[in-house]
mmCIF file of C-alpha atoms in Angstrom:
data_model
loop_
_atom_site.group_PDB
_atom_site.id
_atom_site.type_symbol
_atom_site.label_atom_id
_atom_site.label_comp_id
_atom_site.label_asym_id
_atom_site.label_seq_id
_atom_site.Cartn_x
_atom_site.Cartn_y
_atom_site.Cartn_z
ATOM 1 C CA MET A 1 -7.983 -11.593 145.802
ATOM 2 C CA LYS A 2 -11.436 -10.249 145.368
ATOM 3 C CA LYS A 3 -12.755 -9.899 142.183
ATOM 4 C CA GLN A 4 -13.110 -6.334 141.990
ATOM 5 C CA ASP A 5 -9.325 -5.896 142.503
ATOM 6 C CA MET A 6 -9.270 -8.623 139.390
ATOM 7 C CA ASP A 7 -11.533 -6.922 137.331
ATOM 8 C CA TRP A 8 -9.437 -3.710 138.485
ATOM 9 C CA ASP A 9 -6.250 -5.454 137.447
ATOM 10 C CA GLU A 10 -7.640 -6.219 133.896
ATOM 11 C CA ALA A 11 -8.674 -3.479 133.600
ATOM 12 C CA ALA A 12 -5.856 -1.635 134.172
ATOM 13 C CA GLY A 13 -3.606 -4.067 131.945
ATOM 14 C CA GLY A 14 -6.069 -3.596 129.006
ATOM 15 C CA GLY A 15 -5.757 0.458 129.531
ATOM 16 C CA LYS A 16 -1.887 -0.299 129.361
ATOM 17 C CA ARG A 17 -2.255 -2.220 126.273
ATOM 18 C CA ALA A 18 -4.524 0.261 124.789
ATOM 19 C CA ARG A 19 -2.197 2.921 125.371
ATOM 20 C CA ARG A 20 0.726 1.232 124.242
ATOM 21 C CA ALA A 21 -1.139 0.314 120.960
ATOM 22 C CA ALA A 22 -2.190 3.760 120.433
ATOM 23 C CA LYS A 23 1.136 4.998 120.953
ATOM 24 C CA ARG A 24 2.131 2.601 118.175
ATOM 25 C CA GLY A 25 -0.443 4.001 115.943
ATOM 26 C CA SER A 26 0.868 7.444 116.882
ATOM 27 C CA LYS A 27 4.243 6.667 116.271
ATOM 28 C CA ALA A 28 3.375 4.820 112.585
ATOM 29 C CA ALA A 29 1.379 7.868 112.189
ATOM 30 C CA ILE A 30 3.782 10.280 112.607
ATOM 31 C CA VAL A 31 6.166 8.218 109.995
ATOM 32 C CA VAL A 32 3.728 8.116 107.283
ATOM 33 C CA CYS A 33 3.222 11.881 107.960
ATOM 34 C CA VAL A 34 7.000 12.521 107.522
ATOM 35 C CA ILE A 35 7.401 10.185 104.262
ATOM 36 C CA LEU A 36 4.680 12.052 102.865
ATOM 37 C CA ILE A 37 5.970 15.511 103.811
ATOM 38 C CA LEU A 38 9.660 14.261 102.165
ATOM 39 C CA ILE A 39 7.694 13.241 99.327
ATOM 40 C CA PHE A 40 5.989 16.213 98.677
ATOM 41 C CA GLY A 41 8.708 18.161 99.697
ATOM 42 C CA ALA A 42 11.137 16.345 97.397
ATOM 43 C CA VAL A 43 8.546 17.124 94.833
ATOM 44 C CA ALA A 44 8.143 21.013 95.370
ATOM 45 C CA GLY A 45 11.945 20.999 95.625
ATOM 46 C CA TYR A 46 12.119 19.169 92.052
ATOM 47 C CA MET A 47 9.669 21.771 90.942
ATOM 48 C CA ILE A 48 11.267 24.728 92.006
ATOM 49 C CA TRP A 49 14.782 23.405 91.017
ATOM 50 C CA GLU A 50 13.470 22.783 87.200
ATOM 51 C CA LYS A 51 13.597 25.404 84.742
ATOM 52 C CA PRO A 52 12.367 25.294 80.975
ATOM 53 C CA PRO A 53 15.059 26.075 78.463
ATOM 54 C CA ALA A 54 15.639 29.414 76.613
ATOM 55 C CA ARG A 55 14.075 29.396 73.281
ATOM 56 C CA PRO A 56 15.664 30.716 70.153
ATOM 57 C CA GLY A 57 12.537 32.150 68.542
ATOM 58 C CA GLY A 58 12.776 33.376 65.175
ATOM 59 C CA GLY A 59 9.899 32.824 63.777
ATOM 60 C CA LEU A 60 9.706 31.132 60.202
ATOM 61 C CA VAL A 61 12.527 31.033 58.107
ATOM 62 C CA ASP A 62 12.682 33.092 54.781
ATOM 63 C CA PRO A 63 15.670 31.115 53.093
ATOM 64 C CA THR A 64 15.534 32.950 50.147
ATOM 65 C CA ALA A 65 16.151 35.958 51.955
ATOM 66 C CA GLU A 66 18.686 34.665 54.286
ATOM 67 C CA SER A 67 21.122 33.037 52.008
ATOM 68 C CA VAL A 68 21.235 34.464 48.303
ATOM 69 C CA PRO A 69 23.426 31.851 46.085
ATOM 70 C CA PRO A 70 26.114 33.007 43.800
ATOM 71 C CA ALA A 71 24.816 33.243 40.551
ATOM 72 C CA ALA A 72 27.082 30.130 39.045
ATOM 73 C CA GLU A 73 25.347 28.008 41.647
ATOM 74 C CA THR A 74 21.848 29.694 40.284
ATOM 75 C CA LEU A 75 19.541 27.049 37.790
ATOM 76 C CA ALA A 76 18.187 28.618 34.763
ATOM 77 C CA PRO A 77 14.302 29.264 34.896
ATOM 78 C CA THR A 78 13.425 26.352 32.804
ATOM 79 C CA GLU A 79 14.961 24.079 34.923
ATOM 80 C CA THR A 80 13.933 24.767 38.486
ATOM 81 C CA PRO A 81 10.439 26.363 38.932
ATOM 82 C CA GLU A 82 10.400 29.921 40.789
ATOM 83 C CA PRO A 83 10.134 29.446 44.588
ATOM 84 C CA THR A 84 6.544 29.346 46.006
ATOM 85 C CA GLU A 85 5.309 32.543 47.646
ATOM 86 C CA ASP A 86 4.751 32.736 51.425
ATOM 87 C CA PRO A 87 0.870 33.382 51.888
ATOM 88 C CA ASN A 88 2.141 34.242 55.504
ATOM 89 C CA ALA A 89 4.461 37.023 54.220
ATOM 90 C CA GLY A 90 4.321 40.608 56.549
ATOM 91 C CA ALA A 91 2.373 38.781 59.426
ATOM 92 C CA PRO A 92 5.043 37.664 62.183
ATOM 93 C CA ALA A 93 4.411 33.842 63.461
ATOM 94 C CA SER A 94 3.864 33.853 67.722
ATOM 95 C CA LEU A 95 5.846 31.129 69.294
ATOM 96 C CA ASN A 96 3.233 28.991 71.252
ATOM 97 C CA GLU A 97 4.843 28.908 74.802
ATOM 98 C CA TYR A 98 3.561 25.277 75.562
ATOM 99 C CA MET A 99 5.378 23.434 72.580
ATOM 100 C CA TYR A 100 9.297 22.878 73.105
ATOM 101 C CA THR A 101 11.094 21.446 70.122
ATOM 102 C CA PHE A 102 14.663 19.002 70.218
ATOM 103 C CA LEU A 103 16.846 17.443 68.101
ATOM 104 C CA VAL A 104 18.687 14.018 69.360
ATOM 105 C CA VAL A 105 21.683 12.767 67.565
ATOM 106 C CA GLY A 106 23.723 9.815 67.623
ATOM 107 C CA LEU A 107 27.205 10.397 66.964
ATOM 108 C CA ASP A 108 29.765 8.055 66.139
ATOM 109 C CA LYS A 109 32.997 10.055 66.782
ATOM 110 C CA VAL A 110 35.559 8.246 64.544
ATOM 111 C CA GLY A 111 34.008 9.786 61.424
ATOM 112 C CA TYR A 112 31.290 12.096 62.841
ATOM 113 C CA ASN A 113 28.988 10.151 61.142
ATOM 114 C CA THR A 114 25.484 11.200 62.517
ATOM 115 C CA ASP A 115 23.450 8.348 61.525
ATOM 116 C CA THR A 116 20.658 8.665 63.905
ATOM 117 C CA MET A 117 18.569 11.985 63.962
ATOM 118 C CA MET A 118 15.452 12.712 65.678
ATOM 119 C CA VAL A 119 13.723 15.818 65.831
ATOM 120 C CA GLY A 120 10.775 16.130 67.906
ATOM 121 C CA CYS A 121 8.332 18.417 69.985
ATOM 122 C CA ILE A 122 6.856 17.973 73.476
ATOM 123 C CA ASP A 123 3.543 20.021 73.864
ATOM 124 C CA THR A 124 3.446 20.731 77.875
ATOM 125 C CA LYS A 125 0.016 21.559 77.838
ATOM 126 C CA ASN A 126 -1.738 18.800 76.296
ATOM 127 C CA HIS A 127 1.297 16.503 77.361
ATOM 128 C CA GLU A 128 1.745 14.897 73.999
ATOM 129 C CA ILE A 129 5.191 13.823 72.163
ATOM 130 C CA ASN A 130 5.821 13.485 68.531
ATOM 131 C CA VAL A 131 9.103 12.353 67.096
ATOM 132 C CA VAL A 132 10.301 12.187 63.601
ATOM 133 C CA SER A 133 13.313 10.480 62.598
ATOM 134 C CA ILE A 134 15.107 11.458 59.472
ATOM 135 C CA PRO A 135 17.179 9.226 57.450
ATOM 136 C CA ARG A 136 20.580 9.414 57.340
ATOM 137 C CA ASP A 137 20.658 9.566 53.382
ATOM 138 C CA THR A 138 18.125 12.406 52.947
ATOM 139 C CA MET A 139 18.983 15.202 50.416
ATOM 140 C CA VAL A 140 19.973 18.343 51.590
ATOM 141 C CA ASN A 141 20.778 21.240 49.439
ATOM 142 C CA VAL A 142 24.677 21.858 50.169
ATOM 143 C CA SER A 143 27.483 23.104 47.773
ATOM 144 C CA TRP A 144 29.508 19.952 48.751
ATOM 145 C CA SER A 145 29.523 16.830 46.512
ATOM 146 C CA VAL A 146 27.817 14.214 48.918
ATOM 147 C CA LYS A 147 24.576 16.138 49.779
ATOM 148 C CA LYS A 148 23.421 14.060 52.414
ATOM 149 C CA VAL A 149 21.951 14.970 55.897
ATOM 150 C CA ASN A 150 24.301 13.158 57.671
ATOM 151 C CA THR A 151 27.529 15.544 56.337
ATOM 152 C CA LEU A 152 26.370 18.393 57.699
ATOM 153 C CA TYR A 153 28.263 17.601 61.425
ATOM 154 C CA ALA A 154 31.134 16.486 59.671
ATOM 155 C CA ALA A 155 31.495 18.947 57.377
ATOM 156 C CA ASP A 156 30.733 22.100 59.602
ATOM 157 C CA ILE A 157 33.786 20.375 62.009
ATOM 158 C CA ASN A 158 35.986 20.555 58.515
ATOM 159 C CA SER A 159 35.176 24.136 58.200
ATOM 160 C CA GLY A 160 36.268 24.637 61.517
ATOM 161 C CA GLY A 161 33.020 24.407 63.765
ATOM 162 C CA ASN A 162 31.744 22.380 66.310
ATOM 163 C CA GLY A 163 29.177 20.088 64.348
ATOM 164 C CA ILE A 164 25.911 20.942 65.906
ATOM 165 C CA ASP A 165 25.684 24.280 64.554
ATOM 166 C CA GLY A 166 26.166 23.070 60.749
ATOM 167 C CA LEU A 167 23.806 20.546 61.308
ATOM 168 C CA MET A 168 20.932 22.698 63.384
ATOM 169 C CA ASP A 169 21.264 25.223 60.064
ATOM 170 C CA GLY A 170 20.716 22.129 57.802
ATOM 171 C CA LEU A 171 17.805 21.098 59.466
ATOM 172 C CA LYS A 172 16.136 24.394 59.956
ATOM 173 C CA ASP A 173 16.444 24.702 55.812
ATOM 174 C CA ILE A 174 14.179 21.562 55.833
ATOM 175 C CA LEU A 175 11.811 22.365 58.605
ATOM 176 C CA GLY A 176 11.582 25.927 58.400
ATOM 177 C CA PHE A 177 12.180 27.147 62.217
ATOM 178 C CA GLN A 178 14.914 26.805 64.377
ATOM 179 C CA ILE A 179 15.035 23.970 66.845
ATOM 180 C CA ASP A 180 15.093 25.211 70.304
ATOM 181 C CA CYS A 181 17.345 22.040 72.280
ATOM 182 C CA TYR A 182 19.490 19.663 71.078
ATOM 183 C CA ALA A 183 21.367 16.700 72.367
ATOM 184 C CA VAL A 184 24.135 14.578 70.817
ATOM 185 C CA VAL A 185 24.661 11.324 72.332
ATOM 186 C CA ASP A 186 27.988 9.439 71.236
ATOM 187 C CA LEU A 187 28.112 5.658 71.881
ATOM 188 C CA ASN A 188 29.682 5.561 75.216
ATOM 189 C CA ALA A 189 27.002 7.886 76.788
ATOM 190 C CA PHE A 190 24.290 5.912 75.138
ATOM 191 C CA VAL A 191 25.528 2.921 77.016
ATOM 192 C CA GLN A 192 26.033 4.866 80.620
ATOM 193 C CA LEU A 193 22.146 6.148 79.900
ATOM 194 C CA VAL A 194 20.809 2.877 79.057
ATOM 195 C CA ASP A 195 22.633 1.507 82.410
ATOM 196 C CA ALA A 196 21.718 4.275 84.296
ATOM 197 C CA ILE A 197 17.871 3.121 84.226
ATOM 198 C CA GLY A 198 18.721 -0.415 84.938
ATOM 199 C CA GLY A 199 18.484 -1.709 81.401
ATOM 200 C CA VAL A 200 15.415 -1.987 79.022
ATOM 201 C CA ASP A 201 13.032 -4.643 78.400
ATOM 202 C CA TYR A 202 12.622 -5.275 74.744
ATOM 203 C CA ASN A 203 10.966 -7.467 72.361
ATOM 204 C CA VAL A 204 14.369 -7.642 69.386
ATOM 205 C CA PRO A 205 12.492 -7.946 66.670
ATOM 206 C CA ILE A 206 15.070 -10.422 64.382
ATOM 207 C CA ASP A 207 18.347 -12.264 64.806
ATOM 208 C CA MET A 208 21.117 -9.774 64.878
ATOM 209 C CA ASN A 209 24.020 -11.115 63.975
ATOM 210 C CA TYR A 210 26.781 -8.768 62.702
ATOM 211 C CA TYR A 211 30.928 -8.337 62.891
ATOM 212 C CA ASP A 212 32.365 -5.788 61.656
ATOM 213 C CA PRO A 213 36.588 -5.720 62.631
ATOM 214 C CA THR A 214 37.362 -1.816 61.268
ATOM 215 C CA GLN A 215 34.503 -0.409 64.376
ATOM 216 C CA ASP A 216 35.508 -3.610 66.334
ATOM 217 C CA LEU A 217 31.731 -4.215 66.479
ATOM 218 C CA TYR A 218 30.621 -7.633 67.083
ATOM 219 C CA ILE A 219 26.345 -8.175 67.483
ATOM 220 C CA SER A 220 25.050 -11.715 68.514
ATOM 221 C CA ILE A 221 21.699 -11.107 69.866
ATOM 222 C CA PRO A 222 19.194 -13.505 69.275
ATOM 223 C CA ALA A 223 15.257 -12.256 68.462
ATOM 224 C CA GLY A 224 12.857 -12.502 71.336
ATOM 225 C CA GLN A 225 11.881 -10.902 74.666
ATOM 226 C CA GLN A 226 14.812 -10.027 76.826
ATOM 227 C CA HIS A 227 16.485 -7.614 79.324
ATOM 228 C CA LEU A 228 19.030 -5.563 77.075
ATOM 229 C CA ASP A 229 21.869 -3.836 79.250
ATOM 230 C CA GLY A 230 23.621 -0.865 77.880
ATOM 231 C CA GLU A 231 26.016 -2.519 75.343
ATOM 232 C CA GLU A 232 23.478 -4.837 74.471
ATOM 233 C CA ALA A 233 20.948 -1.922 73.834
ATOM 234 C CA LEU A 234 23.676 -0.168 71.389
ATOM 235 C CA LYS A 235 24.205 -3.051 69.328
ATOM 236 C CA VAL A 236 20.320 -3.529 68.682
ATOM 237 C CA VAL A 237 19.638 0.306 67.910
ATOM 238 C CA ARG A 238 23.173 0.164 65.422
ATOM 239 C CA PHE A 239 22.312 -3.167 63.808
ATOM 240 C CA ARG A 240 21.206 -2.884 60.261
ATOM 241 C CA SER A 241 22.306 -5.194 57.560
ATOM 242 C CA GLY A 242 19.538 -7.803 58.460
ATOM 243 C CA TYR A 243 16.759 -5.561 57.415
ATOM 244 C CA ALA A 244 15.605 -5.575 53.423
ATOM 245 C CA THR A 245 15.043 -2.097 53.943
ATOM 246 C CA ALA A 246 18.221 -1.139 55.674
ATOM 247 C CA ASP A 247 18.411 2.042 57.512
ATOM 248 C CA ILE A 248 14.565 2.671 57.237
ATOM 249 C CA GLY A 249 14.548 -0.731 58.822
ATOM 250 C CA ARG A 250 17.080 0.363 61.333
ATOM 251 C CA ILE A 251 14.912 3.479 61.836
ATOM 252 C CA GLY A 252 12.102 1.423 62.732
ATOM 253 C CA THR A 253 13.625 -0.598 65.427
ATOM 254 C CA GLN A 254 15.195 2.366 67.210
ATOM 255 C CA GLN A 255 11.703 3.885 67.480
ATOM 256 C CA ASP A 256 10.402 0.871 68.691
ATOM 257 C CA PHE A 257 13.090 0.363 71.266
ATOM 258 C CA LEU A 258 12.639 4.241 72.526
ATOM 259 C CA MET A 259 8.836 3.274 72.998
ATOM 260 C CA SER A 260 9.582 0.142 75.108
ATOM 261 C CA VAL A 261 11.844 2.840 77.122
ATOM 262 C CA ALA A 262 8.875 5.333 77.493
ATOM 263 C CA SER A 263 6.789 2.693 78.265
ATOM 264 C CA GLN A 264 8.712 1.162 80.753
ATOM 265 C CA MET A 265 9.340 4.710 82.450
ATOM 266 C CA LEU A 266 5.716 5.637 82.676
ATOM 267 C CA THR A 267 4.642 2.001 84.116
ATOM 268 C CA LEU A 268 6.883 2.928 86.796
ATOM 269 C CA GLY A 269 5.739 6.623 87.390
ATOM 270 C CA ASN A 270 9.647 7.615 87.538
ATOM 271 C CA ILE A 271 12.923 7.941 85.740
ATOM 272 C CA PRO A 272 15.379 5.450 87.885
ATOM 273 C CA ASN A 273 18.143 6.801 89.234
ATOM 274 C CA LEU A 274 17.441 10.426 87.783
ATOM 275 C CA PRO A 275 20.062 12.248 89.601
ATOM 276 C CA THR A 276 22.515 10.181 87.946
ATOM 277 C CA PHE A 277 21.179 9.937 84.940
ATOM 278 C CA ILE A 278 20.760 13.576 84.615
ATOM 279 C CA ASP A 279 24.906 13.652 85.856
ATOM 280 C CA ILE A 280 25.684 11.279 82.668
ATOM 281 C CA PHE A 281 23.595 13.813 80.332
ATOM 282 C CA VAL A 282 25.344 16.704 81.535
ATOM 283 C CA ASN A 283 28.418 15.404 82.020
ATOM 284 C CA ASN A 284 28.755 13.161 78.896
ATOM 285 C CA VAL A 285 26.503 14.629 76.362
ATOM 286 C CA ASP A 286 26.804 17.578 73.879
ATOM 287 C CA THR A 287 23.844 19.634 74.570
ATOM 288 C CA ASN A 288 22.626 23.253 75.345
ATOM 289 C CA LEU A 289 20.500 21.902 78.058
ATOM 290 C CA SER A 290 21.225 22.412 81.845
ATOM 291 C CA ALA A 291 20.557 20.236 84.480
ATOM 292 C CA GLU A 292 17.849 22.283 85.546
ATOM 293 C CA ASN A 293 16.127 22.222 81.828
ATOM 294 C CA ILE A 294 16.551 18.053 82.091
ATOM 295 C CA ALA A 295 14.729 18.006 85.143
ATOM 296 C CA PHE A 296 12.216 20.300 83.745
ATOM 297 C CA PHE A 297 11.426 17.711 80.570
ATOM 298 C CA ALA A 298 11.771 14.700 82.538
ATOM 299 C CA ARG A 299 8.649 15.507 84.786
ATOM 300 C CA GLN A 300 6.858 16.599 81.799
ATOM 301 C CA PHE A 301 7.795 13.312 79.918
ATOM 302 C CA LEU A 302 6.350 11.728 83.261
ATOM 303 C CA LEU A 303 3.034 13.689 82.475
ATOM 304 C CA CYS A 304 2.484 12.014 79.409
ATOM 305 C CA LYS A 305 0.728 8.435 78.847
ATOM 306 C CA SER A 306 2.271 6.160 76.158
ATOM 307 C CA GLU A 307 -0.645 6.125 73.869
ATOM 308 C CA ASP A 308 0.427 10.227 73.747
ATOM 309 C CA ILE A 309 3.750 9.577 72.399
ATOM 310 C CA HIS A 310 4.078 9.091 68.345
ATOM 311 C CA PHE A 311 7.050 8.247 65.819
ATOM 312 C CA TYR A 312 7.148 9.098 62.776
ATOM 313 C CA THR A 313 9.348 8.852 59.572
ATOM 314 C CA LEU A 314 10.584 11.455 57.026
ATOM 315 C CA PRO A 315 8.418 10.949 54.240
ATOM 316 C CA GLY A 316 10.111 10.597 50.935
ATOM 317 C CA ASN A 317 11.231 8.330 47.986
ATOM 318 C CA TYR A 318 13.796 6.163 50.230
ATOM 319 C CA GLY A 319 15.107 4.316 47.193
ATOM 320 C CA ASP A 320 16.423 7.209 44.912
ATOM 321 C CA SER A 321 19.901 7.255 43.799
ATOM 322 C CA VAL A 322 21.753 10.402 41.970
ATOM 323 C CA LYS A 323 25.326 9.164 40.233
ATOM 324 C CA GLY A 324 25.006 5.637 41.637
ATOM 325 C CA LEU A 325 24.851 7.071 45.137
ATOM 326 C CA SER A 326 21.778 6.623 47.220
ATOM 327 C CA TYR A 327 19.542 9.334 48.443
ATOM 328 C CA VAL A 328 16.526 10.118 50.245
ATOM 329 C CA SER A 329 14.767 12.460 48.246
ATOM 330 C CA ILE A 330 11.921 14.619 50.593
ATOM 331 C CA ASN A 331 8.392 14.432 49.712
ATOM 332 C CA ILE A 332 7.678 18.085 50.104
ATOM 333 C CA GLU A 333 4.014 17.959 50.227
ATOM 334 C CA GLU A 334 3.726 15.088 52.787
ATOM 335 C CA TRP A 335 6.827 16.433 54.584
ATOM 336 C CA LEU A 336 5.174 20.245 55.013
ATOM 337 C CA GLN A 337 1.895 18.433 56.842
ATOM 338 C CA MET A 338 3.988 16.218 58.594
ATOM 339 C CA VAL A 339 5.700 19.208 60.095
ATOM 340 C CA ASN A 340 2.742 21.038 60.354
ATOM 341 C CA ASP A 341 0.692 18.612 62.136
ATOM 342 C CA CYS A 342 3.334 17.256 64.530
ATOM 343 C CA LEU A 343 6.584 19.541 64.832
ATOM 344 C CA ASN A 344 5.615 23.071 64.363
ATOM 345 C CA PRO A 345 5.397 25.249 67.396
ATOM 346 C CA TYR A 346 4.331 28.577 65.689
ATOM 347 C CA ASP A 347 0.899 29.577 64.690
ATOM 348 C CA GLN A 348 1.238 29.673 61.075
ATOM 349 C CA ASP A 349 1.900 26.605 58.769
ATOM 350 C CA VAL A 350 5.391 26.078 57.384
ATOM 351 C CA THR A 351 5.194 26.489 53.503
ATOM 352 C CA GLU A 352 7.218 26.125 50.400
ATOM 353 C CA ALA A 353 8.522 29.683 50.980
ATOM 354 C CA ASN A 354 9.980 28.640 54.401
ATOM 355 C CA VAL A 355 12.175 25.670 53.430
ATOM 356 C CA ASN A 356 15.381 25.556 51.401
ATOM 357 C CA ILE A 357 14.630 21.550 50.154
ATOM 358 C CA LEU A 358 16.292 20.052 47.063
ATOM 359 C CA VAL A 359 14.650 16.737 45.590
ATOM 360 C CA HIS A 360 15.289 14.496 42.791
ATOM 361 C CA SER A 361 13.090 12.751 40.722
ATOM 362 C CA TYR A 362 13.911 9.845 37.791
ATOM 363 C CA THR A 363 11.011 11.732 35.542
ATOM 364 C CA THR A 364 11.589 15.166 36.691
ATOM 365 C CA GLY A 365 14.863 15.671 37.542
ATOM 366 C CA PHE A 366 15.772 18.301 40.052
ATOM 367 C CA TYR A 367 13.493 20.262 41.675
ATOM 368 C CA SER A 368 14.520 23.334 44.685
ATOM 369 C CA THR A 369 11.790 25.019 46.879
ATOM 370 C CA THR A 370 14.303 28.268 46.412
ATOM 371 C CA GLY A 371 15.141 27.721 42.381
ATOM 372 C CA TYR A 372 18.532 26.769 42.863
ATOM 373 C CA ILE A 373 21.112 24.102 43.939
ATOM 374 C CA ALA A 374 23.928 24.812 45.421
ATOM 375 C CA GLY A 375 27.083 23.896 43.909
ATOM 376 C CA GLY A 376 25.216 23.492 40.629
ATOM 377 C CA LYS A 377 23.247 20.021 39.346
ATOM 378 C CA ASP A 378 26.664 18.453 37.939
ATOM 379 C CA SER A 379 28.132 18.733 41.467
ATOM 380 C CA PHE A 380 26.874 15.427 42.903
ATOM 381 C CA TYR A 381 29.763 12.963 44.163
ATOM 382 C CA ASP A 382 29.721 10.159 41.112
ATOM 383 C CA ASN A 383 29.820 6.508 42.309
ATOM 384 C CA THR A 384 29.705 5.166 39.174
ATOM 385 C CA GLY A 385 32.960 5.066 38.592
ATOM 386 C CA ALA A 386 32.359 7.446 35.304
ATOM 387 C CA SER A 387 34.527 10.384 34.425
ATOM 388 C CA GLY A 388 32.622 13.650 34.343
#
C-alpha cells in the first residue's frame, strides 16, 4: 500500500472516530438538555400547581365587644383593673399579604389531649419562619374549672364541636387575631410523616427511659447522635419525665428536633418523597390546608435558610399553681412583645385591649385584661383535697 493511501485511510479512520465522538457528545448534550427541561418543567408545574391558602382576616380582636360575660362572672372593680383602652380604636388593621400564620397541634386521640401546640408565622417575602410553643398548662380565661389551654380542644368536643374550632378561638383570645391555618397531627400521622422523609438524624439530649402500661408506652432511647425512624422520633418528642422542668424541658427538645428536621431538609435542598408526604398529610392530618396549599408552603420553606428559622416559648411563670393545680401564667408584657415581633401579620401592634388573658400572681392575685374571670374566681378546680 502506498504511503498516501495509508495516510488517507488513517485520516478516514480518524474522521469516523471524530464523527462517533461527536455523535456521543451530541447524544450526551441531548440527554442533559432533556433532563434540564424535565427539571425546569417539573419546577414550573410545581409552581403552577401550588396555591397559597385563603386567609380568614378579621383584623385585630376586640374581646370585650365580642364576648360580654354574665354579670355573675364579672369581678368587682377593686379586684380586677379596668381593661386597657385600645390605642388603635377606629383604625382598621391591614393584613400583610406575605405573612401567613399557622397552628400545629400534637393530639393524643385517647383523651383529646393537645399537649403540643405551636403557633407560627412564615414571612414569604423575607423567607423567615418564627414558631412559638404554647405550654400545655398555660392559663386561659374559660368558664370551666381546669383553665388550661390543653383543655380547649376536649371541651369543644364535649360541647358537640369538632375540637379545633374551640382551640382556635381560645388561642385567638391570647393572640389578639385569628390564625390562618391549622394542622392537628395525631401520633400515627407523626410516625408516618417522619418515615416518609426517611427518618431524622438527631442528637438525643439525655437518656430517655420511661414505661407507662396505661398508654402502652415504652421508651428506652440512649443519649447521643443517632438516626431516628418515626416510632423512635415520636418517643423522643413525647418524653418529659426526665427533665427537671418537665413540660418546658420537653418543649425544648421538640423545638430542637424540629430544627434538626428543618436543617436536614434545607441541606438537601428538597423534601424527600414530597408527594408521599403530602398524601399522608392530606389523608391523615386534620387540616384546613389542601394539597396545593401544602405544596406552596413546602416551596416557601425551601427558600428559607436554617438561620432564619426561630423557635420561642411563651413567656410566663412556669411554676405557678392555683388550688394545688399547676399553671403557666402568661407574662403579658413580654408575651405581647413576642406576638408583635414574631407572629403578628397585621400592620398594627396587638395590645392588652385586643386580648383576653387571665393571669395569677401569689402577691397580687388574679388579673384579667378584659376585667372579668369566666366562671368567677372561685371556679378553679381544687386539687388540694380541701372542700369549698
